[in-house]
mmCIF file of C-alpha atoms and ligand atoms in Angstrom:
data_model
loop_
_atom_site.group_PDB
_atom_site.id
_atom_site.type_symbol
_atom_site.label_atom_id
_atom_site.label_comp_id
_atom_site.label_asym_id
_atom_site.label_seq_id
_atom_site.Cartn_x
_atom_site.Cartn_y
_atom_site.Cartn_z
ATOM 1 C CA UNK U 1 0.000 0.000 0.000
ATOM 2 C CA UNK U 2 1.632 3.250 -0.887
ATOM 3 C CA UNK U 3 -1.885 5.274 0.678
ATOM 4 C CA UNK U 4 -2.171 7.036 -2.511
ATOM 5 C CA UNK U 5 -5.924 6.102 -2.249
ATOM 6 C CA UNK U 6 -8.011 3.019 -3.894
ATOM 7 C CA UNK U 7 -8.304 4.380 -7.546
ATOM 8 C CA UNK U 8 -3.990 4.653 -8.070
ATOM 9 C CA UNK U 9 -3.626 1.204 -5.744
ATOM 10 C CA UNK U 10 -5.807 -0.305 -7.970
ATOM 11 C CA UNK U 11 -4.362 0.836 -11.357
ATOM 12 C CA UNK U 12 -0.750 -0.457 -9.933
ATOM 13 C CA UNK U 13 -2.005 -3.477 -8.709
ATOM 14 C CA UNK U 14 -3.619 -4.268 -12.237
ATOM 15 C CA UNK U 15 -0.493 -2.724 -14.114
ATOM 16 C CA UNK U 16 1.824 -5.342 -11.537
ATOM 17 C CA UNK U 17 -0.057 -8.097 -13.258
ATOM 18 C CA UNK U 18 1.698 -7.378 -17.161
ATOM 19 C CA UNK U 19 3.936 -9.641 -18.072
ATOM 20 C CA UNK U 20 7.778 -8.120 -17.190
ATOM 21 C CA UNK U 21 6.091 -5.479 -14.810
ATOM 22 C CA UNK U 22 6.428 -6.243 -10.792
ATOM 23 C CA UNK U 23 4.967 -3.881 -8.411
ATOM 24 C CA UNK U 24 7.879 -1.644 -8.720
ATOM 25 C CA UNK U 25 7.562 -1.193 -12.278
ATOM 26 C CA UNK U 26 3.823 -0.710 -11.792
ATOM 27 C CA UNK U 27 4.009 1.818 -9.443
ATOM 28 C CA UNK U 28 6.855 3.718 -11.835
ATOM 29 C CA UNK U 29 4.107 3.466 -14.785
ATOM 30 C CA UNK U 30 0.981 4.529 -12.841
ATOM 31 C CA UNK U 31 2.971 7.580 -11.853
ATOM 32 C CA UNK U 32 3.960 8.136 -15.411
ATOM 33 C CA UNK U 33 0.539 7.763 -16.690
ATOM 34 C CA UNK U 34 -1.035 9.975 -13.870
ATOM 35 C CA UNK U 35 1.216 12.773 -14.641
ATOM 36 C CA UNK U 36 0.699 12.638 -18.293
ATOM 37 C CA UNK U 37 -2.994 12.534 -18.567
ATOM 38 C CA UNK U 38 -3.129 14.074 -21.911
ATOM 39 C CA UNK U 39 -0.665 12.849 -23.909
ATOM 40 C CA UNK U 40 -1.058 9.147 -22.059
ATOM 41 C CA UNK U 41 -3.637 8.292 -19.541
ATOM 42 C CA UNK U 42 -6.715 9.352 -21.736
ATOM 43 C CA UNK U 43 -5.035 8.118 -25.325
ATOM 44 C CA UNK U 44 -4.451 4.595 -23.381
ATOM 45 C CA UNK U 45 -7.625 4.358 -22.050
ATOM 46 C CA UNK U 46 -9.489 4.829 -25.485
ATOM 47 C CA UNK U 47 -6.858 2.313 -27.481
ATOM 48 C CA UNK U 48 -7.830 -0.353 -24.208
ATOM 49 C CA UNK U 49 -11.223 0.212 -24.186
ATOM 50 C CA UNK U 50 -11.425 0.040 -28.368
ATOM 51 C CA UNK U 51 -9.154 -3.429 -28.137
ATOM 52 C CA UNK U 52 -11.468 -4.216 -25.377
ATOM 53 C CA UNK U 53 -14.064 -3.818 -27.592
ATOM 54 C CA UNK U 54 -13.253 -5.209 -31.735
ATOM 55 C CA UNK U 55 -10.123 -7.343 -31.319
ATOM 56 C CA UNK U 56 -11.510 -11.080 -31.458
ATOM 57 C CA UNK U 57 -10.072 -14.033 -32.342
ATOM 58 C CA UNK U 58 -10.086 -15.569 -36.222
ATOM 59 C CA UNK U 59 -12.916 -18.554 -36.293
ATOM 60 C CA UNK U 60 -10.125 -19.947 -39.241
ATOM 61 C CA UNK U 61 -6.547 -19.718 -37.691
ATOM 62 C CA UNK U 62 -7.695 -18.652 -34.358
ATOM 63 C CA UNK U 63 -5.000 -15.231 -34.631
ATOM 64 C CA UNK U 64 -5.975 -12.246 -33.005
ATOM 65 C CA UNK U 65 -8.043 -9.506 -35.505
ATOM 66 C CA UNK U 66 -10.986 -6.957 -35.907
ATOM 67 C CA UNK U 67 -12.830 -9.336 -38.215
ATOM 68 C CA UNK U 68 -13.271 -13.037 -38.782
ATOM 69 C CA UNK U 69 -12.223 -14.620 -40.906
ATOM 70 C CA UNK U 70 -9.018 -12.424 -40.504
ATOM 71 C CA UNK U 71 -7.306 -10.200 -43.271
ATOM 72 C CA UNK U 72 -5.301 -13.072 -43.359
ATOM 73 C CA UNK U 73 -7.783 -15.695 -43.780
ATOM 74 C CA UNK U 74 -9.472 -14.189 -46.645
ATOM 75 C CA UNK U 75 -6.108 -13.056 -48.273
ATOM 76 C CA UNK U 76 -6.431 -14.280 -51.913
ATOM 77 C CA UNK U 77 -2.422 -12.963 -52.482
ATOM 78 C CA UNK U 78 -1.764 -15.955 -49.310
ATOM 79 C CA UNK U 79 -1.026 -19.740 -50.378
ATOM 80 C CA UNK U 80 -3.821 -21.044 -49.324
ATOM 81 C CA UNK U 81 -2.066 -24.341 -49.541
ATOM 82 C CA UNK U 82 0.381 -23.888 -47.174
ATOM 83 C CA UNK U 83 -0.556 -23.512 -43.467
ATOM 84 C CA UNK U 84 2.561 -22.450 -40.439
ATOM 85 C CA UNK U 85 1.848 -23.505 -37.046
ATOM 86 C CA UNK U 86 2.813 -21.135 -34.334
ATOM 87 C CA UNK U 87 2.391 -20.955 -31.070
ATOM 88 C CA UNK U 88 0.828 -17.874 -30.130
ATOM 89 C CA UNK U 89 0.527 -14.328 -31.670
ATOM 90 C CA UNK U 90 3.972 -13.361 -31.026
ATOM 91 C CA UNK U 91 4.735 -15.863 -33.059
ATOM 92 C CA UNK U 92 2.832 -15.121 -36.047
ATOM 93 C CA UNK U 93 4.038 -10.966 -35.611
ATOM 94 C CA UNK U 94 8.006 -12.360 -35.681
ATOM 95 C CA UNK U 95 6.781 -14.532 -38.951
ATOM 96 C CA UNK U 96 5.418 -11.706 -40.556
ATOM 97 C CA UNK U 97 7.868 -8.935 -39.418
ATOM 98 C CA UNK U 98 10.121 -11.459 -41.147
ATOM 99 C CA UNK U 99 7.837 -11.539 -44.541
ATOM 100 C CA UNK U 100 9.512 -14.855 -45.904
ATOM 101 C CA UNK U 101 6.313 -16.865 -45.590
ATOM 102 C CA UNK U 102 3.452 -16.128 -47.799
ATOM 103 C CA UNK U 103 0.579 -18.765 -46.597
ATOM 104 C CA UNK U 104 -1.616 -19.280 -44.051
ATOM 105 C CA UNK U 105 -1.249 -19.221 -39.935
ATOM 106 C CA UNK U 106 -2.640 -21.632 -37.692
ATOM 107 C CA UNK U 107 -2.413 -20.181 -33.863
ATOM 108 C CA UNK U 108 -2.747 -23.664 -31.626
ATOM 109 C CA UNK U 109 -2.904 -21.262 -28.668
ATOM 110 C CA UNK U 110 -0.467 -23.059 -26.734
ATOM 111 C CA UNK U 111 1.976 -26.007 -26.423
ATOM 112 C CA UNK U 112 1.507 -29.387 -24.919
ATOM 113 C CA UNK U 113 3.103 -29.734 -21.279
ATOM 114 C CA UNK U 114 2.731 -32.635 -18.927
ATOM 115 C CA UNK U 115 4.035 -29.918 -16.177
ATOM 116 C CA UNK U 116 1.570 -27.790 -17.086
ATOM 117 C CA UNK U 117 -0.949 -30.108 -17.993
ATOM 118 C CA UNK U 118 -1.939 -28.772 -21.468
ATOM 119 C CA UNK U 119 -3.789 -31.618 -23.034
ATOM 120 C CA UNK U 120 -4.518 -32.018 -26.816
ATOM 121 C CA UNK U 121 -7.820 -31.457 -26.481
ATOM 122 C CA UNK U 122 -6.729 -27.653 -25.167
ATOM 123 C CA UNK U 123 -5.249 -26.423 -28.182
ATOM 124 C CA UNK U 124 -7.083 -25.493 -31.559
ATOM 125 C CA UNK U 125 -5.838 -28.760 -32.937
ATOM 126 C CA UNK U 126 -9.300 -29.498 -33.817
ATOM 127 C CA UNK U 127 -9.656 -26.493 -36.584
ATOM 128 C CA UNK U 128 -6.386 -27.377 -38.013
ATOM 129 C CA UNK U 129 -7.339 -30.948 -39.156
ATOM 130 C CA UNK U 130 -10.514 -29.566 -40.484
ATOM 131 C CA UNK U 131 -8.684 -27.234 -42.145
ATOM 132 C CA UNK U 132 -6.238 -29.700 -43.739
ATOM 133 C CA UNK U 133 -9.362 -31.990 -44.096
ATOM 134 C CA UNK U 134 -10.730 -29.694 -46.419
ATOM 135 C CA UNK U 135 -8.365 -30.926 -49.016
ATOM 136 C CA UNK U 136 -6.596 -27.728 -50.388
ATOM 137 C CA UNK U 137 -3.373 -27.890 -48.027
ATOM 138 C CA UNK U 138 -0.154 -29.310 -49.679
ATOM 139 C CA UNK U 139 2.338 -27.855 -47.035
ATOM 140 C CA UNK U 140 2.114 -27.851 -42.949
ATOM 141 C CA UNK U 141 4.989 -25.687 -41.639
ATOM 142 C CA UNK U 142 5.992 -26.211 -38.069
ATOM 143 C CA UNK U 143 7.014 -22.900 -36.494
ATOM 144 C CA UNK U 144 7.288 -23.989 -32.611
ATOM 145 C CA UNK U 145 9.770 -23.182 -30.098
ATOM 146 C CA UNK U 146 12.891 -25.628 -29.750
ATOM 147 C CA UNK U 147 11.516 -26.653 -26.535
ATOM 148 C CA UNK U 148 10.497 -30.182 -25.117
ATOM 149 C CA UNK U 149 7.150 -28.701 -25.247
ATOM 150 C CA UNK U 150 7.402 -27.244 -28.951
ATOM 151 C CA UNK U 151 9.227 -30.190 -30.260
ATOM 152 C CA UNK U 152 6.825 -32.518 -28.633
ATOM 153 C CA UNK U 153 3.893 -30.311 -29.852
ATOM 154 C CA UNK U 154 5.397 -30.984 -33.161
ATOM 155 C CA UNK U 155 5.528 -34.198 -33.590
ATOM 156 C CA UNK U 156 1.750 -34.851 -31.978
ATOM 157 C CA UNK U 157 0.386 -32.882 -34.522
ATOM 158 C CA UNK U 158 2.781 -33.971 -37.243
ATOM 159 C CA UNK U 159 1.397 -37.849 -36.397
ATOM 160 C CA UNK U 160 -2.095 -36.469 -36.392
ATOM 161 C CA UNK U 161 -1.866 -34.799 -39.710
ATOM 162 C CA UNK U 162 0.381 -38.266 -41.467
ATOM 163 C CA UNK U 163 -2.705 -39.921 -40.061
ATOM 164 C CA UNK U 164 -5.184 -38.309 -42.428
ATOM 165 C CA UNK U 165 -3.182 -37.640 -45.728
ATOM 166 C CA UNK U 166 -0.014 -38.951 -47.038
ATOM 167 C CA UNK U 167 -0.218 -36.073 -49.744
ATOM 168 C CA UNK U 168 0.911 -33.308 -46.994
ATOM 169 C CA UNK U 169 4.031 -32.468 -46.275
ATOM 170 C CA UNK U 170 5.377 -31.615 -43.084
ATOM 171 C CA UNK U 171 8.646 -29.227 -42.610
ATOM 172 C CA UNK U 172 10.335 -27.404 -39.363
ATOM 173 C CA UNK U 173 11.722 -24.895 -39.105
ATOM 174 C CA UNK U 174 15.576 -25.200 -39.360
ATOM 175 C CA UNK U 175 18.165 -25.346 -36.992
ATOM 176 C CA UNK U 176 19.126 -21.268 -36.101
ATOM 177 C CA UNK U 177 16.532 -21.012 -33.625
ATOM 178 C CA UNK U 178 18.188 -22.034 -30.614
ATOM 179 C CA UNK U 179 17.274 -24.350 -27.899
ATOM 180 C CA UNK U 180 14.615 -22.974 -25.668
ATOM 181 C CA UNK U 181 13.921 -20.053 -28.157
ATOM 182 C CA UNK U 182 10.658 -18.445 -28.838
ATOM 183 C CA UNK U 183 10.367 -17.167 -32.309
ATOM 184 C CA UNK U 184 9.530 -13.036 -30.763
ATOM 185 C CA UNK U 185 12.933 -13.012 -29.342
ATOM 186 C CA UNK U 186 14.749 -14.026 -32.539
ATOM 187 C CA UNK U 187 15.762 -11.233 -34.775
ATOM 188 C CA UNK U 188 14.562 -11.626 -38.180
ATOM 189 C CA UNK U 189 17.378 -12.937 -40.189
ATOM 190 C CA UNK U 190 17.610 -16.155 -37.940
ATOM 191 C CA UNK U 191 13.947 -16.593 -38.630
ATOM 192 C CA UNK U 192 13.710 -15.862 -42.102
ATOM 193 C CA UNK U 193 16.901 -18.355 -42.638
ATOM 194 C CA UNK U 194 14.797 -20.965 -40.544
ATOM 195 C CA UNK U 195 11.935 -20.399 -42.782
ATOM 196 C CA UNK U 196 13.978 -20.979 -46.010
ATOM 197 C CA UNK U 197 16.308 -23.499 -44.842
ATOM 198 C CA UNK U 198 13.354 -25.854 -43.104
ATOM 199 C CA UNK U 199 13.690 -29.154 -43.797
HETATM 200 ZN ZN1 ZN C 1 -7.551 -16.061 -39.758
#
């Protein structure tokens, strides 16, 4: 409690919960919105509330947008018959910042973790066989972290998808991204050397 009354401790406390912000930072950013109403309190509020309001997620690839299907989705410039898995939208903004891959995302929304117990059945695994189901996908590119959990995400869905089609092809990423490394920490020539050199 820093007794600067309910309305700032609850702003900090809520601010405390982004992730890389502890209360310390909070309290640093409350002030710095507080004494910038103008140029930062009110602007922030009306970007949060408008997010809060028309972002939703794609009913297709399950990415975050302002319409479904996404811009994405409904691309006709896109490969329709390729599809990249990622892991979450980080993920697919380090693909595209990139802008070597010219398909289709697939966001599973996660990675499956025994720790964690993430299950199958809690990723959008579902949409993505439907998708490749309906017949136009040649390619499946696997863009997960080199992580026990990405690699073991990987190869689930890779079985899954041999399961239903011989015809599709299934490719990773390529060695550059390190162990343990999430694609939005990469800079952009690793990935885009990953993307062309995936095997
Ligand atoms: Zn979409």
């Amino acid at each position: 409690m820093s007794g600067a009354g309910p309305e700032i401790e609850r702003l900090m406390a809520l601010l405390s919960k982004l992730p890389g912000l502890g209360p310390r930072s909070a309290r640093r950013a409350a002030l710095a919105l507080l004494k910038r109403r103008e140029q930062l309190l009110l602007p922030l509020t009306a970007a949060m509330q408008d997010a809060a309001e028309h972002v939703t997620t794609c009913s297709v690839c399950g990415r975050l947008a302002t319409r479904d299907p996404c811009a994405t989705c409904i691309d006709p410039a896109r490969d329709a018959s390729m599809i990249c898995v990622v892991e979450d939208d980080g993920s697919l903004w380090a693909m595209e910042r990139v802008g070597a891959f010219h398909g289709r995302y697939h966001v599973l929304g996660g990675l499956l973790s025994a720790l964690e117990g993430v299950r199958p059945e809690d990723l959008k695994l579902d949409r993505l066989i439907a998708r490749v189901q309906g017949g136009d996908v040649r390619e499946v590119v696997m863009a997960l972290p080199a992580t026990v959990e990405g690699q073991t995400t990987a190869h689930y869905i890779a079985d899954r998808l041999r399961g239903l089609s011989n015809q599709i092809e299934i490719t990773y990423l390529a060695r550059g991204v390190p162990v343990g490394g999430d694609l939005d920490w990469l800079d952009d020539n690793t990935i885009a050397h990953a993307f062309k050199t995936r095997r």
